[in-house]
Coordinates of C-alpha atoms and ligand atoms in Angstrom, one line a residue:
Chain A
M1 CA -52.2 -58.3 38.9
N2 CA -54.2 -55.3 40.1
T3 CA -54.5 -52.2 37.9
Q4 CA -57.2 -50.6 40.0
N5 CA -59.5 -50.5 37.0
L6 CA -57.4 -48.1 35.0
M7 CA -58.1 -47.9 31.3
L8 CA -54.9 -48.8 29.5
I9 CA -53.5 -48.3 26.0
D10 CA -50.8 -50.4 24.4
P11 CA -49.4 -48.0 21.7
H12 CA -47.1 -50.5 20.1
I13 CA -48.2 -54.1 19.6
H14 CA -48.1 -56.4 16.5
M15 CA -51.5 -58.1 16.9
T16 CA -51.3 -59.7 13.4
S17 CA -49.0 -62.3 15.1
R18 CA -51.2 -62.8 18.1
T19 CA -54.3 -64.9 19.0
T20 CA -57.8 -64.1 20.0
D21 CA -56.9 -65.3 23.5
D22 CA -54.5 -62.4 23.7
Y23 CA -57.2 -60.0 22.8
A24 CA -59.6 -61.4 25.4
R25 CA -57.0 -61.3 28.1
M26 CA -55.8 -57.8 27.2
R27 CA -59.3 -56.5 27.4
Q28 CA -59.9 -58.3 30.7
A29 CA -56.7 -56.6 32.0
G30 CA -58.0 -53.2 31.1
I31 CA -56.6 -52.5 27.7
V32 CA -59.2 -50.4 25.7
A33 CA -57.1 -49.3 22.7
I34 CA -54.0 -50.4 20.9
I35 CA -51.8 -49.1 18.1
E36 CA -50.3 -51.6 15.7
P37 CA -47.3 -50.2 13.9
A38 CA -46.5 -51.6 10.4
F39 CA -43.4 -53.8 10.9
W40 CA -41.7 -56.7 9.3
L41 CA -42.9 -60.3 9.4
G42 CA -39.8 -62.0 10.6
Q43 CA -38.7 -62.8 7.1
P44 CA -38.4 -60.2 4.4
R45 CA -41.2 -59.6 1.9
T46 CA -40.1 -59.9 -1.7
E47 CA -43.1 -58.3 -3.5
P48 CA -44.8 -54.9 -3.1
G49 CA -48.1 -56.9 -3.2
S50 CA -47.2 -58.4 0.2
F51 CA -46.9 -55.0 1.7
K52 CA -50.2 -53.9 0.1
D53 CA -52.1 -56.8 1.6
Y54 CA -50.4 -56.4 4.9
F55 CA -51.3 -52.7 5.1
S56 CA -54.8 -53.5 4.1
S57 CA -55.1 -56.0 6.9
L58 CA -54.0 -53.4 9.4
V59 CA -56.9 -51.1 8.5
G60 CA -59.3 -54.0 7.7
W61 CA -59.4 -57.5 9.2
E62 CA -57.2 -56.8 12.2
R63 CA -59.2 -53.8 13.2
F64 CA -62.4 -55.8 13.0
R65 CA -60.9 -58.7 15.0
A66 CA -59.9 -56.3 17.8
S67 CA -63.4 -54.8 17.8
Q68 CA -64.8 -58.3 18.4
F69 CA -63.1 -58.2 21.8
G70 CA -64.0 -54.7 22.7
I71 CA -60.6 -53.2 21.8
K72 CA -60.2 -50.1 19.5
H73 CA -57.4 -50.8 17.0
Y74 CA -55.4 -48.1 15.3
C75 CA -52.3 -48.4 13.3
T76 CA -49.3 -46.6 11.9
I77 CA -48.2 -47.2 8.4
G78 CA -44.6 -47.2 7.0
L79 CA -41.7 -49.0 5.5
N80 CA -39.6 -50.5 8.2
S81 CA -35.9 -49.9 8.3
K82 CA -34.8 -53.6 7.8
E83 CA -36.8 -53.9 4.5
A84 CA -35.8 -50.4 3.4
N85 CA -32.5 -52.0 2.4
N86 CA -34.0 -53.7 -0.7
E87 CA -34.0 -50.5 -2.7
P88 CA -36.1 -51.5 -5.8
L89 CA -38.8 -52.9 -3.5
A90 CA -38.5 -49.9 -1.2
E91 CA -39.3 -47.6 -4.1
Q92 CA -42.5 -49.5 -4.9
V93 CA -43.5 -49.5 -1.2
M94 CA -43.0 -45.7 -1.1
E95 CA -45.6 -45.5 -4.0
L96 CA -48.1 -47.5 -1.9
L97 CA -47.8 -45.4 1.3
P98 CA -49.9 -42.4 0.0
L99 CA -52.7 -44.9 -0.5
F100 CA -52.7 -45.8 3.2
V101 CA -51.4 -43.0 5.5
C102 CA -54.5 -40.9 5.4
K103 CA -57.0 -43.7 5.9
E104 CA -59.2 -43.5 8.9
G105 CA -57.6 -44.8 12.1
V106 CA -54.1 -44.4 10.8
V107 CA -52.5 -42.4 13.6
G108 CA -49.0 -42.0 12.4
V109 CA -46.2 -42.9 10.0
G110 CA -44.3 -45.8 11.6
E111 CA -42.5 -47.6 12.7
I112 CA -39.6 -46.1 10.8
G113 CA -36.0 -45.3 11.6
Y114 CA -32.7 -47.2 11.6
D115 CA -31.7 -50.8 11.9
D116 CA -28.2 -51.2 10.5
Q117 CA -28.0 -47.4 10.0
T118 CA -27.1 -47.8 6.3
P119 CA -27.4 -44.9 3.7
I120 CA -30.4 -46.6 2.2
E121 CA -32.2 -46.8 5.5
D122 CA -31.4 -43.1 5.9
K123 CA -32.8 -42.3 2.5
Y124 CA -36.2 -43.9 3.2
F125 CA -36.4 -42.7 6.8
R126 CA -36.1 -39.1 5.4
A127 CA -38.5 -39.7 2.6
Q128 CA -41.1 -41.0 5.1
L129 CA -40.5 -38.0 7.4
E130 CA -41.3 -35.8 4.5
L131 CA -44.5 -37.7 3.9
A132 CA -45.5 -37.4 7.6
K133 CA -44.9 -33.7 7.4
E134 CA -46.9 -33.3 4.3
V135 CA -50.0 -35.0 5.9
N136 CA -49.3 -33.7 9.4
L137 CA -49.2 -37.1 11.1
P138 CA -47.1 -38.2 14.2
V139 CA -44.0 -40.3 13.5
Q140 CA -43.2 -43.5 15.4
V141 CA -39.5 -44.2 15.4
H142 CA -38.0 -47.6 15.9
T143 CA -34.5 -47.3 17.4
P144 CA -31.8 -49.8 16.5
H145 CA -30.8 -52.7 18.7
R146 CA -27.1 -52.2 17.9
D147 CA -25.3 -48.9 18.5
K148 CA -28.5 -47.8 20.1
K149 CA -27.5 -44.5 21.7
A150 CA -25.9 -43.1 18.6
G151 CA -28.8 -44.3 16.4
T152 CA -31.4 -42.8 18.7
I153 CA -29.7 -39.4 18.7
K154 CA -29.3 -39.5 14.9
S155 CA -33.0 -40.3 14.5
M156 CA -33.9 -37.2 16.5
E157 CA -31.5 -35.0 14.7
V158 CA -32.8 -36.1 11.3
C159 CA -36.4 -35.4 12.4
L160 CA -35.4 -31.9 13.5
E161 CA -33.5 -31.4 10.2
H162 CA -36.7 -32.1 8.3
G163 CA -38.6 -29.6 10.4
I164 CA -40.7 -32.0 12.4
A165 CA -41.6 -30.8 15.9
P166 CA -40.3 -33.1 18.7
D167 CA -43.8 -33.5 20.2
M168 CA -44.9 -35.1 16.9
V169 CA -42.3 -37.9 17.3
V170 CA -42.5 -40.9 19.5
I171 CA -39.0 -42.5 20.0
D172 CA -39.5 -46.2 20.8
H173 CA -37.5 -48.9 22.6
N174 CA -35.6 -46.6 24.9
N175 CA -33.5 -47.7 27.8
E176 CA -31.6 -46.1 30.7
E177 CA -28.9 -44.9 28.3
T178 CA -31.2 -43.0 25.9
V179 CA -34.1 -41.7 28.0
K180 CA -32.4 -38.5 29.1
D181 CA -31.4 -37.4 25.6
V182 CA -34.9 -38.1 24.3
L183 CA -36.7 -36.2 27.1
D184 CA -34.2 -33.3 27.1
R185 CA -34.8 -32.8 23.4
G186 CA -38.6 -32.7 23.9
F187 CA -39.5 -36.0 22.1
W188 CA -41.9 -38.6 23.5
A189 CA -39.9 -41.5 25.1
A190 CA -41.5 -44.9 24.7
F191 CA -40.3 -48.0 26.4
T192 CA -40.9 -51.6 25.3
I193 CA -41.3 -54.1 28.1
Y194 CA -39.8 -57.4 26.9
P195 CA -39.2 -60.4 29.0
N196 CA -35.5 -61.1 29.0
S197 CA -34.4 -58.2 26.7
K198 CA -35.0 -54.5 26.0
M199 CA -36.6 -53.3 29.3
G200 CA -38.0 -55.2 32.2
N201 CA -40.9 -53.9 34.3
E202 CA -38.8 -53.5 37.4
R203 CA -36.4 -51.3 35.5
M204 CA -39.3 -49.4 34.1
V205 CA -40.6 -48.6 37.6
E206 CA -37.2 -47.1 38.4
I207 CA -37.2 -45.0 35.3
V208 CA -40.6 -43.5 36.2
K209 CA -39.4 -42.9 39.7
Q210 CA -36.4 -41.1 38.4
Y211 CA -37.8 -39.2 35.4
G212 CA -41.5 -38.8 36.3
S213 CA -44.4 -39.4 34.0
E214 CA -44.0 -36.5 31.6
R215 CA -43.8 -37.7 27.9
I216 CA -43.0 -41.3 29.0
I217 CA -44.9 -44.1 27.4
V218 CA -45.0 -47.9 28.1
N219 CA -45.7 -50.5 25.5
S220 CA -45.3 -54.2 24.9
S221 CA -44.2 -54.4 21.2
A222 CA -45.5 -57.9 21.4
D223 CA -45.1 -59.8 18.1
W224 CA -44.3 -63.2 16.7
G225 CA -41.3 -63.5 19.0
V226 CA -41.1 -64.3 22.7
S227 CA -43.0 -61.3 24.1
D228 CA -45.9 -60.6 26.3
P229 CA -49.1 -58.8 25.2
L230 CA -49.9 -58.1 28.9
S231 CA -46.7 -56.1 29.5
V232 CA -48.6 -52.8 29.9
P233 CA -51.1 -54.0 32.5
K234 CA -48.4 -55.9 34.3
T235 CA -46.1 -52.9 34.4
A236 CA -49.0 -50.7 35.6
S237 CA -49.8 -53.1 38.3
L238 CA -46.2 -53.3 39.5
M239 CA -45.8 -49.5 39.4
L240 CA -48.8 -49.2 41.7
E241 CA -47.5 -51.9 44.0
R242 CA -44.2 -50.0 44.2
G243 CA -45.8 -46.8 45.2
I244 CA -46.0 -44.8 42.0
S245 CA -49.2 -42.6 42.1
L246 CA -52.3 -43.7 40.2
E247 CA -52.1 -40.4 38.2
D248 CA -48.5 -41.1 37.1
V249 CA -49.4 -44.7 36.1
R250 CA -52.4 -43.4 34.2
K251 CA -50.2 -41.0 32.3
V252 CA -47.5 -43.5 31.2
C253 CA -49.9 -46.3 30.5
Y254 CA -52.7 -44.4 28.9
Q255 CA -52.8 -40.6 28.6
N256 CA -49.4 -39.9 27.0
A257 CA -50.1 -42.5 24.3
L258 CA -53.5 -40.8 23.6
D259 CA -51.9 -37.3 23.7
S260 CA -49.1 -38.1 21.3
F261 CA -50.9 -40.2 18.7
G262 CA -54.1 -38.2 19.2
K263 CA -52.3 -35.4 17.3
S264 CA -53.2 -37.4 14.2
G265 CA -56.9 -36.3 14.8
Q266 CA -57.7 -40.0 14.3
M267 CA -57.8 -41.2 17.9
H268 CA -60.2 -39.8 20.5
E269 CA -61.1 -41.1 24.0
S270 CA -64.8 -41.1 22.9
D271 CA -63.9 -43.8 20.4
W272 CA -63.8 -46.4 23.2
L273 CA -65.9 -44.7 25.9
Q274 CA -68.9 -44.8 23.5
G275 CA -67.8 -47.8 21.5
S276 CA -66.9 -50.7 23.7
Q277 CA -70.0 -52.7 22.8
V278 CA -69.1 -56.0 21.2
D279 CA -71.2 -58.0 18.7
Q280 CA -69.5 -61.2 17.8
R281 CA -72.4 -62.0 15.4
E282 CA -70.8 -59.5 13.0
K283 CA -68.7 -60.6 10.1
F284 CA -65.9 -59.1 8.0
S285 CA -65.8 -60.3 4.4
D286 CA -67.9 -63.2 5.5
N287 CA -65.4 -64.2 8.2
S288 CA -66.2 -64.4 11.8
V289 CA -63.7 -64.7 14.7
L290 CA -65.9 -67.5 16.1
R291 CA -65.5 -71.2 15.3
G292 CA -68.3 -73.9 15.1
G293 CA -70.5 -74.1 18.1
Q294 CA -69.2 -71.0 19.9
T295 CA -71.7 -68.6 21.4
P296 CA -71.2 -65.0 20.2
V297 CA -70.6 -62.4 22.9
V298 CA -73.0 -59.5 22.5
G299 CA -73.0 -56.3 24.6
D300 CA -70.7 -54.5 27.0
V301 CA -67.3 -55.9 27.9
T302 CA -66.6 -55.5 31.6
T303 CA -63.1 -55.4 33.1
D304 CA -61.9 -55.9 36.6
G305 CA -58.2 -56.1 35.9
T306 CA -58.0 -59.8 36.8
L307 CA -57.6 -62.8 34.6
E308 CA -59.6 -65.9 34.3
S309 CA -58.0 -69.3 34.7
N310 CA -56.8 -70.9 31.5
I311 CA -58.4 -74.3 32.1
V312 CA -60.9 -75.3 29.4
R313 CA -63.9 -77.0 30.8
Chain B
M1 CA -67.4 -42.6 -23.3
Y2 CA -69.6 -40.5 -21.0
Q3 CA -72.5 -41.6 -18.8
A4 CA -73.1 -38.1 -17.5
D5 CA -71.8 -34.6 -18.3
I6 CA -68.9 -34.4 -15.9
Y7 CA -68.9 -30.7 -15.5
A8 CA -72.7 -30.7 -14.7
T9 CA -72.2 -33.6 -12.3
K10 CA -69.4 -31.8 -10.4
T11 CA -71.4 -28.6 -10.2
F12 CA -74.4 -30.5 -8.9
L13 CA -72.5 -32.5 -6.3
K14 CA -70.6 -29.5 -5.1
E15 CA -73.9 -27.7 -4.4
L16 CA -75.3 -30.6 -2.5
L17 CA -72.1 -30.9 -0.4
E18 CA -72.2 -27.2 0.5
R19 CA -75.0 -27.8 3.0
S20 CA -73.4 -30.8 4.6
T21 CA -69.9 -29.5 5.3
T22 CA -68.1 -26.4 6.6
T23 CA -66.6 -23.5 4.6
Q24 CA -63.2 -24.9 5.5
G25 CA -64.3 -28.3 4.2
Q26 CA -65.4 -26.8 0.9
E27 CA -62.1 -24.8 0.5
W28 CA -60.0 -27.8 1.2
L29 CA -61.9 -29.8 -1.4
T30 CA -61.8 -27.1 -4.0
K31 CA -58.0 -26.8 -3.5
K32 CA -57.5 -30.6 -3.9
M33 CA -59.8 -30.8 -6.9
E34 CA -57.6 -28.1 -8.6
L35 CA -54.4 -29.8 -7.6
I36 CA -55.5 -33.2 -9.0
D37 CA -56.7 -31.5 -12.2
A38 CA -53.5 -29.4 -12.7
E39 CA -50.7 -30.1 -15.1
G40 CA -47.9 -32.1 -13.3
A41 CA -50.3 -33.6 -10.7
T42 CA -49.0 -37.0 -9.4
P43 CA -51.1 -40.0 -8.3
K44 CA -50.0 -39.2 -4.8
D45 CA -52.1 -36.0 -4.8
L46 CA -55.2 -38.0 -5.5
Y47 CA -54.4 -40.8 -3.1
L48 CA -53.8 -38.6 -0.1
A49 CA -56.9 -36.4 -0.7
F50 CA -59.1 -39.4 -1.4
S51 CA -58.3 -41.1 2.0
A52 CA -58.2 -37.9 4.0
A53 CA -61.6 -36.5 2.8
P54 CA -63.7 -37.4 5.9
R55 CA -61.4 -35.6 8.2
F56 CA -61.9 -32.3 6.2
V57 CA -65.4 -32.5 5.0
G58 CA -67.0 -34.8 7.6
R59 CA -69.6 -37.4 7.2
E60 CA -72.9 -35.6 7.4
P61 CA -75.6 -37.2 5.3
L62 CA -76.6 -35.1 2.2
H63 CA -80.4 -34.8 2.8
L64 CA -81.7 -34.4 -0.7
S65 CA -85.0 -32.7 -1.5
Q66 CA -87.5 -34.3 -3.9
H67 CA -86.5 -31.7 -6.4
E68 CA -82.8 -32.5 -6.1
I69 CA -83.5 -36.2 -6.5
E70 CA -85.2 -35.3 -9.8
M71 CA -82.2 -33.2 -10.7
A72 CA -79.9 -36.1 -10.1
N73 CA -82.0 -38.2 -12.4
L74 CA -81.8 -35.6 -15.1
I75 CA -78.0 -35.6 -14.9
R76 CA -77.8 -39.3 -15.1
P77 CA -80.9 -41.5 -15.4
G78 CA -81.2 -43.6 -12.2
F79 CA -78.5 -41.7 -10.4
N80 CA -79.7 -41.3 -6.8
P81 CA -77.3 -39.9 -4.1
S82 CA -80.1 -39.6 -1.5
R83 CA -78.2 -41.9 0.9
W84 CA -74.8 -40.4 0.2
N85 CA -72.7 -38.6 2.9
A86 CA -70.3 -35.7 2.7
A87 CA -67.1 -37.7 2.6
Q88 CA -68.4 -40.0 -0.1
T89 CA -69.5 -37.0 -2.2
A90 CA -66.1 -35.3 -1.8
R91 CA -64.4 -38.6 -2.8
T92 CA -66.5 -38.7 -5.9
L93 CA -65.7 -35.2 -6.8
L94 CA -62.0 -36.0 -6.4
I95 CA -62.0 -38.9 -8.8
L96 CA -64.1 -36.9 -11.3
S97 CA -61.3 -34.2 -11.2
Q98 CA -58.8 -36.8 -12.4
P99 CA -57.8 -36.4 -16.1
Y100 CA -59.9 -38.9 -18.1
Q101 CA -59.0 -38.5 -21.7
D102 CA -56.9 -41.6 -21.6
G103 CA -59.4 -44.3 -20.6
E104 CA -56.8 -47.0 -19.7
A105 CA -54.9 -44.6 -17.5
F106 CA -58.1 -43.4 -15.8
R107 CA -59.1 -47.0 -15.2
D108 CA -55.7 -47.9 -13.8
T109 CA -55.9 -45.0 -11.3
I110 CA -59.4 -45.9 -10.1
E111 CA -58.4 -49.6 -9.9
T112 CA -55.5 -48.7 -7.7
L113 CA -57.9 -46.9 -5.3
F114 CA -60.2 -50.0 -5.3
N115 CA -57.3 -52.4 -4.6
T116 CA -56.3 -50.6 -1.4
A117 CA -59.6 -49.2 -0.3
D118 CA -61.0 -49.5 3.2
M119 CA -64.8 -50.0 3.6
G120 CA -65.8 -46.3 3.4
E121 CA -63.7 -45.9 0.3
L122 CA -65.2 -48.9 -1.3
V123 CA -68.7 -47.6 -0.8
A124 CA -67.7 -44.3 -2.4
L125 CA -66.1 -45.9 -5.4
Y126 CA -68.8 -48.4 -6.2
A127 CA -71.6 -45.8 -5.8
A128 CA -69.7 -43.5 -8.1
L129 CA -69.6 -46.1 -11.0
P130 CA -72.6 -44.6 -12.8
L131 CA -70.8 -41.2 -13.1
L132 CA -67.5 -42.4 -14.3
P133 CA -66.2 -41.8 -17.9
H134 CA -65.3 -45.0 -19.8
P135 CA -68.0 -47.1 -18.0
E136 CA -67.4 -50.1 -20.1
L137 CA -64.0 -50.5 -18.5
F138 CA -65.5 -51.1 -15.1
R139 CA -67.6 -54.2 -15.7
S140 CA -65.4 -56.7 -14.0
R141 CA -64.9 -54.3 -11.1
A142 CA -68.6 -54.1 -10.6
A143 CA -68.9 -57.9 -10.8
E144 CA -66.2 -58.0 -8.0
G145 CA -68.5 -55.8 -6.0
F146 CA -71.3 -58.3 -6.3
R147 CA -69.1 -60.9 -4.8
T148 CA -68.3 -59.0 -1.6
N149 CA -69.8 -60.0 1.7
M150 CA -69.5 -56.6 3.2
G151 CA -73.1 -55.4 3.5
D152 CA -72.6 -51.7 2.9
V153 CA -70.2 -52.3 0.0
F154 CA -72.7 -54.7 -1.7
E155 CA -75.5 -52.1 -1.3
A156 CA -73.3 -49.4 -2.9
V157 CA -73.0 -51.3 -6.1
A158 CA -76.3 -53.2 -6.3
L159 CA -78.9 -50.8 -4.9
D160 CA -79.9 -47.4 -6.0
N161 CA -77.2 -47.7 -8.6
P162 CA -78.0 -47.6 -12.4
Y163 CA -74.6 -48.9 -13.5
P164 CA -75.4 -52.6 -13.3
A165 CA -78.7 -52.3 -15.3
D166 CA -76.9 -50.3 -17.9
Y167 CA -73.7 -52.1 -18.3
M168 CA -73.6 -55.6 -16.8
H169 CA -74.0 -58.7 -19.0
E170 CA -76.9 -60.9 -18.3
D171 CA -75.2 -63.6 -16.2
A172 CA -73.6 -61.0 -13.9
W173 CA -76.9 -59.1 -13.6
N174 CA -78.8 -62.3 -12.7
N175 CA -76.1 -63.1 -10.1
M176 CA -76.5 -59.7 -8.5
V177 CA -80.3 -60.0 -8.2
L178 CA -80.0 -63.5 -6.7
K179 CA -77.4 -62.3 -4.3
T180 CA -79.6 -59.4 -3.2
L181 CA -82.3 -61.8 -2.2
F182 CA -79.8 -64.2 -0.7
V183 CA -78.4 -61.6 1.7
G184 CA -81.9 -60.2 2.5
K185 CA -81.5 -56.8 0.9
P186 CA -84.5 -55.0 -0.7
V187 CA -85.0 -55.9 -4.4
F188 CA -87.1 -52.8 -5.0
R189 CA -84.0 -50.7 -4.6
I190 CA -82.3 -52.4 -7.6
Y191 CA -82.5 -49.9 -10.4
G192 CA -83.8 -51.3 -13.7
I193 CA -85.2 -54.5 -12.2
E194 CA -88.1 -54.6 -14.7
K195 CA -86.0 -53.6 -17.7
R196 CA -83.4 -56.3 -17.1
S197 CA -85.7 -59.2 -16.1
N198 CA -85.2 -62.3 -18.3
A199 CA -86.3 -65.9 -18.6
K200 CA -83.1 -67.3 -17.2
L201 CA -83.3 -65.1 -14.1
A202 CA -87.0 -66.3 -13.6
R203 CA -85.8 -69.9 -13.7
I204 CA -82.9 -69.3 -11.3
L205 CA -85.2 -67.5 -8.9
S206 CA -87.8 -70.3 -9.1
D207 CA -85.1 -72.8 -8.3
Y208 CA -84.0 -70.7 -5.4
A209 CA -87.5 -70.6 -4.0
H210 CA -87.8 -74.4 -4.2
E211 CA -84.5 -74.7 -2.3
R212 CA -85.9 -72.4 0.5
W213 CA -89.2 -74.2 0.6
A214 CA -87.5 -77.6 0.8
A215 CA -85.4 -76.3 3.8
G216 CA -88.6 -75.0 5.5
R217 CA -87.4 -71.4 5.1
P218 CA -89.4 -68.3 4.2
V219 CA -89.2 -67.0 0.6
S220 CA -89.2 -63.2 0.1
P221 CA -92.3 -62.0 -1.7
E222 CA -90.0 -59.7 -3.7
L223 CA -88.4 -62.8 -5.3
W224 CA -91.4 -62.9 -7.7
R225 CA -91.0 -59.5 -9.1
P226 CA -88.7 -60.3 -12.0
V227 CA -90.5 -63.6 -12.5
G228 CA -94.0 -62.3 -13.5
P229 CA -93.4 -61.6 -17.2
F230 CA -91.8 -65.1 -17.6
I231 CA -94.4 -67.3 -16.0
D232 CA -94.4 -70.6 -17.8
E233 CA -96.0 -74.0 -16.9
A234 CA -93.4 -74.8 -14.3
I235 CA -93.5 -71.4 -12.6
L236 CA -97.2 -71.4 -12.7
E237 CA -97.1 -74.1 -10.0
D238 CA -95.0 -71.8 -7.8
I239 CA -97.6 -69.0 -8.2
K240 CA -100.4 -71.4 -7.3
K241 CA -98.5 -72.3 -4.2
L242 CA -98.1 -68.6 -3.4
F243 CA -101.8 -67.9 -3.6
S244 CA -102.3 -70.6 -0.9
Q245 CA -99.7 -69.2 1.5
P246 CA -101.0 -67.8 4.8
N247 CA -98.8 -64.7 4.5
E248 CA -100.8 -62.0 2.8
L249 CA -97.7 -60.4 1.2
E250 CA -97.1 -63.6 -0.7
Q251 CA -100.6 -63.7 -2.0
E252 CA -100.2 -60.1 -3.1
A253 CA -96.9 -61.0 -4.8
A254 CA -98.7 -63.8 -6.7
A255 CA -101.4 -61.4 -7.9
L256 CA -98.9 -58.8 -9.1
A257 CA -96.8 -61.5 -10.9
C258 CA -99.9 -62.8 -12.7
A259 CA -100.9 -59.3 -13.6
E260 CA -97.5 -58.8 -15.3
S261 CA -97.8 -62.1 -17.2
S262 CA -99.2 -62.4 -20.7
C263 CA -99.7 -66.2 -20.4
T264 CA -103.4 -67.2 -20.3
P265 CA -103.4 -69.6 -17.4
A266 CA -101.7 -66.9 -15.2
R267 CA -104.5 -64.4 -16.1
E268 CA -107.1 -67.0 -15.3
L269 CA -105.4 -67.7 -12.0
L270 CA -105.7 -64.0 -11.2
N271 CA -109.4 -64.0 -12.2
A272 CA -109.9 -66.7 -9.7
H273 CA -108.9 -64.2 -6.9
P274 CA -111.2 -61.3 -7.7
Q275 CA -110.4 -59.4 -4.5
L276 CA -106.7 -59.3 -5.1
K277 CA -107.3 -58.6 -8.7
S278 CA -109.2 -55.5 -8.0
R279 CA -106.6 -54.3 -5.5
V280 CA -104.0 -54.7 -8.2
E281 CA -106.1 -52.7 -10.7
N282 CA -106.7 -50.0 -8.1
G283 CA -103.0 -49.6 -7.6
E284 CA -103.3 -50.7 -3.9
I285 CA -100.7 -53.3 -4.3
S286 CA -97.3 -52.5 -5.8
W287 CA -93.9 -54.1 -5.6
S288 CA -92.4 -51.2 -3.7
L289 CA -95.1 -51.5 -1.1
I290 CA -94.5 -55.2 -0.8
G291 CA -90.8 -54.6 -0.6
D292 CA -91.3 -52.0 2.2
K293 CA -93.5 -54.3 4.2
A294 CA -91.2 -57.3 3.7
L295 CA -88.3 -55.2 4.9
A296 CA -90.3 -54.0 7.9
A297 CA -91.3 -57.6 8.8
N298 CA -87.6 -58.7 8.8
Ligands
ZN401 ZN1 -42.6 -52.9 16.6

């Protein structure tokens, strides 16, 4: 893998489910900043308190953990579509959201949208769009796995109906079938590179060749399932190998993510240009990322786009 | 029900903030304060403004003059916002704009903010405790603040804050003083340290000093500050040991502790060190000087 020392952003990754190894390897591969959208945990939460603690961890412990590996962590906050279907719970989560959406480092309302495209999902999608509008934050839209094309178009139409400008909305998990509609309507089109499903990196290369680098964003959406936190650097590397220009790769793997979510006013390039110093002696609520006998890393993290061997000596 | 006149507090804080934020920042804040205060306001209005404050008013430090520090002390004895910043001040103004006639409802709103706060928000909330109406409803919240291991948050509740001295029960207070030493924060910044000293605290601190000595670790000279008035036979041995320490700060602490004791053997001990005794009498040694030097040596 060779990313020619590009700085990279993964604007959609669920680090709560990942290990410190992932952080170390991501940083080594050139990732300087990430956005963690609030999502579901694989099984539904049954109490509003679980949401509260989860949101708190996104702005607290997880951000600290990332900082310990030289990565700037941002998040988006929202009630995801799957869990919106539990209406009494959803009501209580809606009351929690105003406590979190304006916190520092929250760069959007997300990921919200449709899963089964039920009326209840629609209700809470719309309620959250209103909230995003009220606080002037970007929206990160999760598009459904089933009936994807119709669901994607409906998501955009509902955004417009609520008076939200297309350049304030990132439509996620696109594919060859949806990309044209999204770009034509002026929205940001994000692609999730998944091994085996969604979008492979070879297909991604073809999409950039066909549609260019304007408003196209690459992410990994890596979470607790089979997924790859290095999808962005690997895709960047492949694009360069297949002759896409360095500037185009920089746009789809860095600049577009910054330009879209930067509209929150909560994410600036200077955040990581001036702040990539690591001090692993620090603690958060008395917890350190280190375990007994490990030597803390202190100082600048360097990146050359390559990865160390995994052998423990 | 009141610790400070809320109207006077708000006027004072708004004036301080004017220098540290922009005109737009002030306008935003005024609008939000009115919204929160208005009939039909919802909790959401407060929650959104409370979190968003830094992006509108910034984070500039307040820079108080000596006169303003005195003014703060007139509004609320011990209140000292000299280390506050703009966002924190705005957040305090926002929570003071919340209706407070119903104490339980007021407490519930503030607790909701505490329960979902990030670090900057926690600092603002804890430092605002001495200004809140219904102060007696926030005792367990303050005790929770003493338990935190986030340095800035602990400082906000324990240091330069008169709430603990005025409202915490003795055990919680003692715990806070011990923790301040334990985490290496300056004891001289605890408001009311003299007023709230007690025999049990003196015993706890002496035990702690023994623990440190046994482990071959240094003992902060500030530890002896609340101990002086409660010197008894057992603690007298500690003070003798202090006089024999090579570190001058520890000898000075021993002299000050003896000077504050009314027990005869302690006075005699001080007489046996005439040089230190005269420096105490001339005011050349004080706890805040010792605290400053100990902090600098750290
Ligand atoms: Zn996701």
